């Protein structure tokens, strides 16, 4: 068991820097080496991990002796080749940001990787660890008497500017339902405890990025839509996404309903975006509404301000690293978000992309994923 868990970090843009800030809050952890090819982002990363060595390649990260684990927070389309490079040279415990992959052609490489990687691999799904959503996950079965309907609404701000504007194009991001929404498809499987059967989506690009131009190209990413998912156990789930609704009081609203009642989690957006003239930002909440006897209970679930200020995900990045570090130390034997979880969340996103594009429902089970284009 390492006395201090020492990270190597690949990719330190906006999300990578959030990881750095949260790792710095954990006891007995340290970032010792960083690969970030963008000069400006590398300079910012050095502020959050001043003792880390900055290097110019993945290979150079893996050449640093004093490493206990690797974090990949690079652009989406880079994940699979970087994972393979790590597998071939130095397979350490790995935390890889979502989405795990962006193209169905990556599936074969991922299967080979999974079969031969000897160390734990954890896919970063921060939304599982948002305190109000974590509370909903824990209490949903009892509160609902068995979930029949699950609704996830995210009303938020447009995609932020990222290095090279990679998140403006489907070919790099996998598409909005992959890049943004694999979180929600992961939550659907986790909360409902079943596998998807069919995905139906309607979506468009109606407000954001339409006037932007990059090397003569206009962004092609969706900015709003609905997705309905049928599950093997008969439950159904819906996602409602709008990325031009940053005026909302709460950014994420998750609702699970069953024959015994309803449970809801309300999550505010990043505190840095809340207007100061409106006072304090909203407090995360859990609401439990039994059918009999009626009487909704509203429970505030505040997050430690220091942890809250370290990122844009309601403290979840910190809690996720706590769990991951326990695996690296050998205090926990199993990862909580597996390669299989990461793969299935992306497959659901790809199916939603296809359904939105074609206007047809997409069968998930028994369908060759390679036939799904993003």
mmCIF file of C-alpha atoms in Angstrom:
data_model
loop_
_atom_site.group_PDB
_atom_site.id
_atom_site.type_symbol
_atom_site.label_atom_id
_atom_site.label_comp_id
_atom_site.label_asym_id
_atom_site.label_seq_id
_atom_site.Cartn_x
_atom_site.Cartn_y
_atom_site.Cartn_z
ATOM 1 C CA UNK A 1 0.000 0.000 0.000
ATOM 2 C CA UNK A 2 1.634 3.310 -1.072
ATOM 3 C CA UNK A 3 2.139 5.839 1.745
ATOM 4 C CA UNK A 4 1.342 8.585 -0.754
ATOM 5 C CA UNK A 5 -0.641 7.991 -3.945
ATOM 6 C CA UNK A 6 1.253 9.632 -6.801
ATOM 7 C CA UNK A 7 -0.634 10.519 -9.975
ATOM 8 C CA UNK A 8 0.491 11.012 -13.528
ATOM 9 C CA UNK A 9 -1.990 13.152 -15.456
ATOM 10 C CA UNK A 10 -2.577 13.105 -19.215
ATOM 11 C CA UNK A 11 -4.547 16.141 -20.336
ATOM 12 C CA UNK A 12 -4.956 19.250 -18.188
ATOM 13 C CA UNK A 13 -7.527 21.377 -19.913
ATOM 14 C CA UNK A 14 -10.650 22.549 -18.103
ATOM 15 C CA UNK A 15 -11.629 19.144 -16.680
ATOM 16 C CA UNK A 16 -8.068 18.069 -16.034
ATOM 17 C CA UNK A 17 -7.511 21.178 -13.918
ATOM 18 C CA UNK A 18 -10.648 20.363 -11.917
ATOM 19 C CA UNK A 19 -9.095 16.978 -11.198
ATOM 20 C CA UNK A 20 -5.861 18.668 -10.101
ATOM 21 C CA UNK A 21 -7.694 20.954 -7.668
ATOM 22 C CA UNK A 22 -9.532 18.016 -6.114
ATOM 23 C CA UNK A 23 -6.500 15.727 -5.887
ATOM 24 C CA UNK A 24 -4.787 18.566 -3.982
ATOM 25 C CA UNK A 25 -7.538 18.404 -1.333
ATOM 26 C CA UNK A 26 -6.996 14.714 -0.636
ATOM 27 C CA UNK A 27 -4.553 13.694 2.106
ATOM 28 C CA UNK A 28 -1.452 11.751 1.061
ATOM 29 C CA UNK A 29 -1.890 12.273 -2.680
ATOM 30 C CA UNK A 30 0.297 14.132 -5.142
ATOM 31 C CA UNK A 31 0.487 14.838 -8.864
ATOM 32 C CA UNK A 32 4.095 14.149 -9.878
ATOM 33 C CA UNK A 33 3.957 14.459 -13.689
ATOM 34 C CA UNK A 34 1.674 16.102 -16.273
ATOM 35 C CA UNK A 35 1.433 15.868 -20.048
ATOM 36 C CA UNK A 36 -0.537 18.778 -21.516
ATOM 37 C CA UNK A 37 0.477 19.815 -25.058
ATOM 38 C CA UNK A 38 -1.250 23.211 -24.996
ATOM 39 C CA UNK A 39 1.187 25.775 -23.550
ATOM 40 C CA UNK A 40 -1.470 27.969 -21.959
ATOM 41 C CA UNK A 41 -3.243 25.050 -20.296
ATOM 42 C CA UNK A 42 0.066 23.608 -19.104
ATOM 43 C CA UNK A 43 0.909 26.922 -17.453
ATOM 44 C CA UNK A 44 -2.448 26.966 -15.678
ATOM 45 C CA UNK A 45 -2.044 23.343 -14.597
ATOM 46 C CA UNK A 46 1.313 24.172 -13.024
ATOM 47 C CA UNK A 47 -0.466 26.591 -10.679
ATOM 48 C CA UNK A 48 -2.547 23.763 -9.233
ATOM 49 C CA UNK A 49 0.248 21.191 -9.122
ATOM 50 C CA UNK A 50 3.392 23.307 -8.689
ATOM 51 C CA UNK A 51 5.649 20.367 -7.867
ATOM 52 C CA UNK A 52 4.618 18.267 -10.872
ATOM 53 C CA UNK A 53 7.033 17.737 -13.731
ATOM 54 C CA UNK A 54 5.702 18.901 -17.124
ATOM 55 C CA UNK A 55 6.572 16.518 -19.966
ATOM 56 C CA UNK A 56 5.874 16.396 -23.696
ATOM 57 C CA UNK A 57 4.338 12.949 -24.277
ATOM 58 C CA UNK A 58 2.416 10.048 -22.781
ATOM 59 C CA UNK A 59 5.607 8.008 -23.028
ATOM 60 C CA UNK A 60 7.423 10.565 -20.884
ATOM 61 C CA UNK A 61 4.689 10.357 -18.239
ATOM 62 C CA UNK A 62 5.071 6.583 -18.110
ATOM 63 C CA UNK A 63 8.845 6.891 -17.786
ATOM 64 C CA UNK A 64 8.587 8.598 -14.386
ATOM 65 C CA UNK A 65 9.441 5.970 -11.791
ATOM 66 C CA UNK A 66 7.470 7.310 -8.824
ATOM 67 C CA UNK A 67 3.952 6.692 -10.172
ATOM 68 C CA UNK A 68 1.092 4.790 -8.553
ATOM 69 C CA UNK A 69 -1.722 5.602 -10.999
ATOM 70 C CA UNK A 70 -2.656 7.487 -14.168
ATOM 71 C CA UNK A 71 -5.495 9.910 -14.891
ATOM 72 C CA UNK A 72 -6.566 10.497 -18.512
ATOM 73 C CA UNK A 73 -8.463 13.770 -18.979
ATOM 74 C CA UNK A 74 -7.560 14.464 -22.602
ATOM 75 C CA UNK A 75 -10.065 15.211 -25.429
ATOM 76 C CA UNK A 76 -12.539 12.358 -25.954
ATOM 77 C CA UNK A 77 -11.113 10.953 -29.176
ATOM 78 C CA UNK A 78 -7.665 10.566 -27.587
ATOM 79 C CA UNK A 79 -8.707 8.181 -24.806
ATOM 80 C CA UNK A 80 -8.492 4.813 -26.544
ATOM 81 C CA UNK A 81 -5.053 5.250 -28.187
ATOM 82 C CA UNK A 82 -3.645 6.639 -24.934
ATOM 83 C CA UNK A 83 -5.078 3.715 -22.961
ATOM 84 C CA UNK A 84 -3.459 1.314 -25.421
ATOM 85 C CA UNK A 85 -0.087 3.065 -25.073
ATOM 86 C CA UNK A 86 -0.338 2.732 -21.306
ATOM 87 C CA UNK A 87 -1.270 -0.950 -21.625
ATOM 88 C CA UNK A 88 1.754 -1.676 -23.770
ATOM 89 C CA UNK A 89 4.294 0.214 -21.711
ATOM 90 C CA UNK A 90 3.211 0.432 -18.068
ATOM 91 C CA UNK A 91 -0.286 -0.737 -17.030
ATOM 92 C CA UNK A 92 -0.878 1.158 -13.799
ATOM 93 C CA UNK A 93 -4.255 1.709 -12.085
ATOM 94 C CA UNK A 94 -6.128 4.020 -14.427
ATOM 95 C CA UNK A 95 -8.871 6.620 -14.067
ATOM 96 C CA UNK A 96 -10.109 7.610 -17.530
ATOM 97 C CA UNK A 97 -12.546 10.436 -18.114
ATOM 98 C CA UNK A 98 -15.847 9.850 -19.842
ATOM 99 C CA UNK A 99 -16.746 9.170 -22.548
ATOM 100 C CA UNK A 100 -14.624 6.041 -22.713
ATOM 101 C CA UNK A 101 -14.638 6.175 -26.524
ATOM 102 C CA UNK A 102 -16.345 8.071 -29.356
ATOM 103 C CA UNK A 103 -16.407 5.751 -32.360
ATOM 104 C CA UNK A 104 -17.891 2.228 -32.629
ATOM 105 C CA UNK A 105 -14.688 1.220 -34.398
ATOM 106 C CA UNK A 106 -12.961 1.521 -30.995
ATOM 107 C CA UNK A 107 -14.943 -1.399 -29.528
ATOM 108 C CA UNK A 108 -12.558 -4.105 -30.742
ATOM 109 C CA UNK A 109 -9.541 -2.289 -29.295
ATOM 110 C CA UNK A 110 -11.366 -1.829 -25.993
ATOM 111 C CA UNK A 111 -12.198 -5.532 -25.791
ATOM 112 C CA UNK A 112 -8.552 -6.421 -26.351
ATOM 113 C CA UNK A 113 -7.545 -3.848 -23.745
ATOM 114 C CA UNK A 114 -10.044 -5.192 -21.211
ATOM 115 C CA UNK A 115 -8.919 -8.792 -21.682
ATOM 116 C CA UNK A 116 -5.245 -8.049 -21.123
ATOM 117 C CA UNK A 117 -5.026 -5.045 -18.746
ATOM 118 C CA UNK A 118 -3.785 -6.322 -15.369
ATOM 119 C CA UNK A 119 -4.556 -3.255 -13.223
ATOM 120 C CA UNK A 120 -7.846 -1.612 -12.138
ATOM 121 C CA UNK A 121 -9.502 0.723 -14.647
ATOM 122 C CA UNK A 122 -12.138 3.207 -13.438
ATOM 123 C CA UNK A 123 -14.248 5.277 -15.852
ATOM 124 C CA UNK A 124 -14.861 8.773 -14.460
ATOM 125 C CA UNK A 125 -18.629 9.246 -14.104
ATOM 126 C CA UNK A 126 -18.793 12.195 -11.729
ATOM 127 C CA UNK A 127 -22.581 12.488 -11.637
ATOM 128 C CA UNK A 128 -22.855 9.288 -9.582
ATOM 129 C CA UNK A 129 -21.055 11.114 -6.779
ATOM 130 C CA UNK A 130 -23.039 14.360 -6.658
ATOM 131 C CA UNK A 131 -24.350 14.211 -3.059
ATOM 132 C CA UNK A 132 -28.076 14.640 -3.844
ATOM 133 C CA UNK A 133 -27.905 12.108 -6.689
ATOM 134 C CA UNK A 134 -25.928 9.693 -4.519
ATOM 135 C CA UNK A 135 -28.662 10.030 -1.876
ATOM 136 C CA UNK A 136 -31.340 9.331 -4.498
ATOM 137 C CA UNK A 137 -29.476 6.244 -5.705
ATOM 138 C CA UNK A 138 -29.271 4.930 -2.135
ATOM 139 C CA UNK A 139 -32.935 5.553 -1.281
ATOM 140 C CA UNK A 140 -34.720 5.115 -4.620
ATOM 141 C CA UNK A 141 -35.812 1.516 -4.249
ATOM 142 C CA UNK A 142 -37.394 2.041 -0.848
ATOM 143 C CA UNK A 143 -38.947 5.408 -1.735
ATOM 144 C CA UNK A 144 -40.546 4.187 -4.967
ATOM 145 C CA UNK A 145 -41.329 0.564 -4.182
ATOM 146 C CA UNK A 146 -39.567 -0.353 -7.421
ATOM 147 C CA UNK A 147 -38.793 2.218 -10.104
ATOM 148 C CA UNK A 148 -41.112 2.302 -13.104
ATOM 149 C CA UNK A 149 -40.228 5.734 -14.482
ATOM 150 C CA UNK A 150 -36.998 7.704 -14.279
ATOM 151 C CA UNK A 151 -36.642 11.240 -15.635
ATOM 152 C CA UNK A 152 -33.376 13.158 -15.871
ATOM 153 C CA UNK A 153 -33.500 16.821 -16.841
ATOM 154 C CA UNK A 154 -30.424 18.919 -17.469
ATOM 155 C CA UNK A 155 -31.040 22.570 -18.258
ATOM 156 C CA UNK A 156 -27.659 24.230 -18.495
ATOM 157 C CA UNK A 157 -25.221 26.534 -20.274
ATOM 158 C CA UNK A 158 -23.792 25.904 -23.768
ATOM 159 C CA UNK A 159 -20.595 23.957 -24.310
ATOM 160 C CA UNK A 160 -17.645 25.969 -23.014
ATOM 161 C CA UNK A 161 -14.640 26.884 -25.146
ATOM 162 C CA UNK A 162 -12.010 24.140 -25.093
ATOM 163 C CA UNK A 163 -8.569 23.775 -26.654
ATOM 164 C CA UNK A 164 -8.850 23.530 -30.433
ATOM 165 C CA UNK A 165 -12.661 23.677 -30.123
ATOM 166 C CA UNK A 166 -12.742 19.863 -30.257
ATOM 167 C CA UNK A 167 -16.074 19.806 -28.397
ATOM 168 C CA UNK A 168 -17.777 21.633 -31.273
ATOM 169 C CA UNK A 169 -17.696 18.646 -33.646
ATOM 170 C CA UNK A 170 -19.212 15.167 -33.510
ATOM 171 C CA UNK A 171 -16.119 13.506 -34.957
ATOM 172 C CA UNK A 172 -14.037 14.519 -31.934
ATOM 173 C CA UNK A 173 -16.614 14.482 -29.133
ATOM 174 C CA UNK A 174 -18.775 11.551 -30.253
ATOM 175 C CA UNK A 175 -21.771 13.887 -30.408
ATOM 176 C CA UNK A 176 -23.655 15.633 -27.616
ATOM 177 C CA UNK A 177 -25.521 12.503 -26.514
ATOM 178 C CA UNK A 178 -22.132 10.791 -26.079
ATOM 179 C CA UNK A 179 -19.989 13.659 -24.794
ATOM 180 C CA UNK A 180 -22.493 15.233 -22.422
ATOM 181 C CA UNK A 181 -25.110 12.591 -21.846
ATOM 182 C CA UNK A 182 -23.168 9.375 -21.264
ATOM 183 C CA UNK A 183 -23.333 10.525 -17.616
ATOM 184 C CA UNK A 184 -27.108 10.268 -17.705
ATOM 185 C CA UNK A 185 -27.242 6.947 -19.530
ATOM 186 C CA UNK A 186 -24.846 5.599 -16.907
ATOM 187 C CA UNK A 187 -27.195 6.847 -14.184
ATOM 188 C CA UNK A 188 -30.176 5.229 -15.895
ATOM 189 C CA UNK A 189 -28.555 1.776 -15.856
ATOM 190 C CA UNK A 190 -27.299 2.240 -12.302
ATOM 191 C CA UNK A 191 -30.597 3.472 -10.834
ATOM 192 C CA UNK A 192 -32.955 1.172 -12.757
ATOM 193 C CA UNK A 193 -30.626 -1.842 -12.368
ATOM 194 C CA UNK A 194 -31.431 -3.192 -15.802
ATOM 195 C CA UNK A 195 -30.130 -3.063 -19.362
ATOM 196 C CA UNK A 196 -31.546 -0.930 -22.175
ATOM 197 C CA UNK A 197 -33.591 -2.504 -24.948
ATOM 198 C CA UNK A 198 -34.581 0.409 -27.177
ATOM 199 C CA UNK A 199 -33.579 4.058 -27.562
ATOM 200 C CA UNK A 200 -35.674 6.788 -29.179
ATOM 201 C CA UNK A 201 -34.528 10.386 -29.571
ATOM 202 C CA UNK A 202 -35.558 13.707 -31.031
ATOM 203 C CA UNK A 203 -32.988 16.488 -30.978
ATOM 204 C CA UNK A 204 -31.568 19.469 -32.807
ATOM 205 C CA UNK A 205 -29.123 22.345 -32.901
ATOM 206 C CA UNK A 206 -31.415 25.318 -32.461
ATOM 207 C CA UNK A 207 -29.585 28.065 -30.571
ATOM 208 C CA UNK A 208 -25.887 27.456 -29.910
ATOM 209 C CA UNK A 209 -22.711 27.795 -31.998
ATOM 210 C CA UNK A 210 -24.602 28.342 -35.263
ATOM 211 C CA UNK A 211 -22.645 31.488 -36.118
ATOM 212 C CA UNK A 212 -19.252 30.055 -35.170
ATOM 213 C CA UNK A 213 -16.726 29.058 -37.807
ATOM 214 C CA UNK A 214 -13.592 26.931 -37.358
ATOM 215 C CA UNK A 215 -11.363 26.465 -40.409
ATOM 216 C CA UNK A 216 -14.410 27.058 -42.571
ATOM 217 C CA UNK A 217 -16.623 24.596 -40.649
ATOM 218 C CA UNK A 218 -19.715 25.312 -38.567
ATOM 219 C CA UNK A 219 -20.181 23.187 -35.418
ATOM 220 C CA UNK A 220 -22.505 20.207 -35.869
ATOM 221 C CA UNK A 221 -23.327 19.347 -32.240
ATOM 222 C CA UNK A 222 -26.828 19.055 -30.812
ATOM 223 C CA UNK A 223 -27.885 21.582 -28.174
ATOM 224 C CA UNK A 224 -31.249 20.165 -27.065
ATOM 225 C CA UNK A 225 -33.280 16.991 -27.224
ATOM 226 C CA UNK A 226 -35.311 14.236 -25.657
ATOM 227 C CA UNK A 227 -34.276 10.603 -25.303
ATOM 228 C CA UNK A 228 -36.576 7.784 -24.181
ATOM 229 C CA UNK A 229 -35.057 4.449 -23.153
ATOM 230 C CA UNK A 230 -36.968 1.191 -22.587
ATOM 231 C CA UNK A 231 -35.330 -1.314 -20.226
ATOM 232 C CA UNK A 232 -35.415 -5.101 -19.986
ATOM 233 C CA UNK A 233 -37.252 -5.063 -16.652
ATOM 234 C CA UNK A 234 -40.110 -2.971 -18.072
ATOM 235 C CA UNK A 235 -39.001 0.369 -16.607
ATOM 236 C CA UNK A 236 -38.547 3.354 -18.850
ATOM 237 C CA UNK A 237 -36.400 6.452 -18.591
ATOM 238 C CA UNK A 238 -36.327 9.847 -20.240
ATOM 239 C CA UNK A 239 -33.616 12.431 -20.673
ATOM 240 C CA UNK A 240 -34.492 16.066 -21.324
ATOM 241 C CA UNK A 241 -31.466 18.130 -22.322
ATOM 242 C CA UNK A 242 -31.375 21.842 -23.035
ATOM 243 C CA UNK A 243 -28.060 23.649 -23.372
ATOM 244 C CA UNK A 244 -29.474 27.164 -23.627
ATOM 245 C CA UNK A 245 -31.209 27.228 -20.252
ATOM 246 C CA UNK A 246 -28.499 28.558 -17.939
ATOM 247 C CA UNK A 247 -31.070 30.840 -16.285
ATOM 248 C CA UNK A 248 -32.487 27.842 -14.416
ATOM 249 C CA UNK A 249 -32.384 27.640 -10.626
ATOM 250 C CA UNK A 250 -31.326 23.991 -10.730
ATOM 251 C CA UNK A 251 -29.195 22.483 -13.473
ATOM 252 C CA UNK A 252 -29.967 18.786 -12.939
ATOM 253 C CA UNK A 253 -33.287 17.372 -11.758
ATOM 254 C CA UNK A 254 -33.586 13.607 -11.352
ATOM 255 C CA UNK A 255 -36.973 12.027 -10.590
ATOM 256 C CA UNK A 256 -37.701 8.334 -9.940
ATOM 257 C CA UNK A 257 -41.294 7.114 -9.531
ATOM 258 C CA UNK A 258 -42.802 3.771 -8.542
ATOM 259 C CA UNK A 259 -45.998 2.397 -7.024
ATOM 260 C CA UNK A 260 -45.011 3.563 -3.509
ATOM 261 C CA UNK A 261 -43.972 7.121 -4.326
ATOM 262 C CA UNK A 262 -41.489 9.485 -5.886
ATOM 263 C CA UNK A 263 -37.973 10.659 -5.049
ATOM 264 C CA UNK A 264 -36.213 13.670 -6.606
ATOM 265 C CA UNK A 265 -32.706 15.107 -6.561
ATOM 266 C CA UNK A 266 -32.131 18.774 -7.418
ATOM 267 C CA UNK A 267 -28.596 19.890 -8.250
ATOM 268 C CA UNK A 268 -27.555 23.507 -8.889
ATOM 269 C CA UNK A 269 -25.069 24.397 -11.603
ATOM 270 C CA UNK A 270 -21.524 25.648 -11.007
ATOM 271 C CA UNK A 271 -21.431 28.300 -8.285
ATOM 272 C CA UNK A 272 -19.137 30.490 -10.380
ATOM 273 C CA UNK A 273 -21.978 31.019 -12.858
ATOM 274 C CA UNK A 274 -24.571 32.049 -10.244
ATOM 275 C CA UNK A 275 -25.193 35.843 -10.368
ATOM 276 C CA UNK A 276 -23.919 37.504 -7.208
ATOM 277 C CA UNK A 277 -26.811 39.948 -7.113
ATOM 278 C CA UNK A 278 -29.169 37.001 -6.531
ATOM 279 C CA UNK A 279 -27.518 36.116 -3.222
ATOM 280 C CA UNK A 280 -26.351 32.660 -2.259
ATOM 281 C CA UNK A 281 -26.640 29.871 -4.863
ATOM 282 C CA UNK A 282 -29.383 27.264 -4.405
ATOM 283 C CA UNK A 283 -28.706 24.405 -1.991
ATOM 284 C CA UNK A 284 -28.881 20.864 -3.411
ATOM 285 C CA UNK A 285 -31.998 19.038 -2.332
ATOM 286 C CA UNK A 286 -33.547 15.608 -2.018
ATOM 287 C CA UNK A 287 -37.360 15.392 -2.021
ATOM 288 C CA UNK A 288 -39.165 12.209 -0.997
ATOM 289 C CA UNK A 289 -42.895 12.102 -1.831
ATOM 290 C CA UNK A 290 -44.753 8.982 -0.667
ATOM 291 C CA UNK A 291 -48.199 8.261 -2.080
ATOM 292 C CA UNK A 292 -49.646 7.179 1.246
ATOM 293 C CA UNK A 293 -49.634 8.952 3.540
ATOM 294 C CA UNK A 294 -49.024 12.021 1.418
ATOM 295 C CA UNK A 295 -46.423 14.394 2.751
ATOM 296 C CA UNK A 296 -43.339 15.347 0.733
ATOM 297 C CA UNK A 297 -40.119 15.675 2.733
ATOM 298 C CA UNK A 298 -37.576 18.206 1.466
ATOM 299 C CA UNK A 299 -34.019 17.607 2.641
ATOM 300 C CA UNK A 300 -31.164 20.049 2.040
ATOM 301 C CA UNK A 301 -27.878 18.360 1.110
ATOM 302 C CA UNK A 302 -25.190 21.041 1.329
ATOM 303 C CA UNK A 303 -21.638 20.410 0.143
ATOM 304 C CA UNK A 304 -18.499 21.551 1.948
ATOM 305 C CA UNK A 305 -17.677 24.968 0.397
ATOM 306 C CA UNK A 306 -14.000 24.096 -0.105
ATOM 307 C CA UNK A 307 -14.911 20.959 -2.045
ATOM 308 C CA UNK A 308 -17.650 22.800 -3.927
ATOM 309 C CA UNK A 309 -15.220 25.520 -5.031
ATOM 310 C CA UNK A 310 -12.746 22.950 -6.403
ATOM 311 C CA UNK A 311 -14.882 22.183 -9.461
ATOM 312 C CA UNK A 312 -18.084 22.517 -11.432
ATOM 313 C CA UNK A 313 -19.696 19.193 -10.480
ATOM 314 C CA UNK A 314 -21.220 19.722 -7.026
ATOM 315 C CA UNK A 315 -18.241 18.233 -5.210
ATOM 316 C CA UNK A 316 -18.458 14.915 -7.040
ATOM 317 C CA UNK A 317 -14.941 14.962 -8.469
ATOM 318 C CA UNK A 318 -13.504 14.997 -4.935
ATOM 319 C CA UNK A 319 -15.680 12.112 -3.756
ATOM 320 C CA UNK A 320 -14.870 10.111 -6.892
ATOM 321 C CA UNK A 321 -11.134 10.478 -6.250
ATOM 322 C CA UNK A 322 -11.618 9.375 -2.636
ATOM 323 C CA UNK A 323 -13.063 6.090 -3.883
ATOM 324 C CA UNK A 324 -10.465 5.670 -6.649
ATOM 325 C CA UNK A 325 -7.555 6.279 -4.274
ATOM 326 C CA UNK A 326 -8.955 3.589 -1.973
ATOM 327 C CA UNK A 327 -8.683 1.146 -4.893
ATOM 328 C CA UNK A 328 -5.110 2.248 -5.654
ATOM 329 C CA UNK A 329 -4.178 1.747 -2.005
ATOM 330 C CA UNK A 330 -5.730 -1.722 -1.993
ATOM 331 C CA UNK A 331 -8.333 -0.707 0.595
ATOM 332 C CA UNK A 332 -11.088 -1.544 -1.915
ATOM 333 C CA UNK A 333 -10.802 -4.387 -4.399
ATOM 334 C CA UNK A 334 -13.368 -3.431 -7.046
ATOM 335 C CA UNK A 335 -13.790 -0.311 -9.130
ATOM 336 C CA UNK A 336 -17.269 1.216 -8.962
ATOM 337 C CA UNK A 337 -17.476 2.310 -12.615
ATOM 338 C CA UNK A 338 -16.113 -0.432 -14.838
ATOM 339 C CA UNK A 339 -15.014 -0.518 -18.459
ATOM 340 C CA UNK A 340 -18.303 -2.289 -19.159
ATOM 341 C CA UNK A 341 -20.233 0.577 -17.538
ATOM 342 C CA UNK A 342 -18.293 3.100 -19.606
ATOM 343 C CA UNK A 343 -18.844 1.150 -22.826
ATOM 344 C CA UNK A 344 -22.586 0.724 -22.343
ATOM 345 C CA UNK A 345 -23.114 4.400 -21.529
ATOM 346 C CA UNK A 346 -21.412 5.358 -24.801
ATOM 347 C CA UNK A 347 -23.379 2.755 -26.764
ATOM 348 C CA UNK A 348 -26.609 4.282 -25.468
ATOM 349 C CA UNK A 349 -25.351 7.717 -26.489
ATOM 350 C CA UNK A 350 -24.458 6.494 -29.964
ATOM 351 C CA UNK A 351 -27.907 4.927 -30.286
ATOM 352 C CA UNK A 352 -29.495 8.243 -29.273
ATOM 353 C CA UNK A 353 -27.368 10.095 -31.835
ATOM 354 C CA UNK A 354 -28.505 7.660 -34.520
ATOM 355 C CA UNK A 355 -32.161 7.831 -33.526
ATOM 356 C CA UNK A 356 -32.134 11.638 -33.528
ATOM 357 C CA UNK A 357 -30.512 11.662 -36.962
ATOM 358 C CA UNK A 358 -32.774 9.067 -38.595
ATOM 359 C CA UNK A 359 -36.051 9.527 -36.739
ATOM 360 C CA UNK A 360 -36.104 5.780 -36.011
ATOM 361 C CA UNK A 361 -35.956 3.911 -32.698
ATOM 362 C CA UNK A 362 -32.733 1.953 -32.235
ATOM 363 C CA UNK A 363 -32.652 -1.525 -30.691
ATOM 364 C CA UNK A 364 -29.731 -1.755 -28.293
ATOM 365 C CA UNK A 365 -29.616 -5.402 -27.194
ATOM 366 C CA UNK A 366 -28.672 -7.750 -30.008
ATOM 367 C CA UNK A 367 -27.694 -4.916 -32.326
ATOM 368 C CA UNK A 368 -24.186 -4.718 -33.748
ATOM 369 C CA UNK A 369 -22.755 -1.533 -32.256
ATOM 370 C CA UNK A 370 -20.450 -1.156 -35.239
ATOM 371 C CA UNK A 371 -23.471 -0.231 -37.333
ATOM 372 C CA UNK A 372 -24.136 2.870 -35.236
ATOM 373 C CA UNK A 373 -22.550 6.018 -36.625
ATOM 374 C CA UNK A 374 -22.115 9.193 -34.594
#
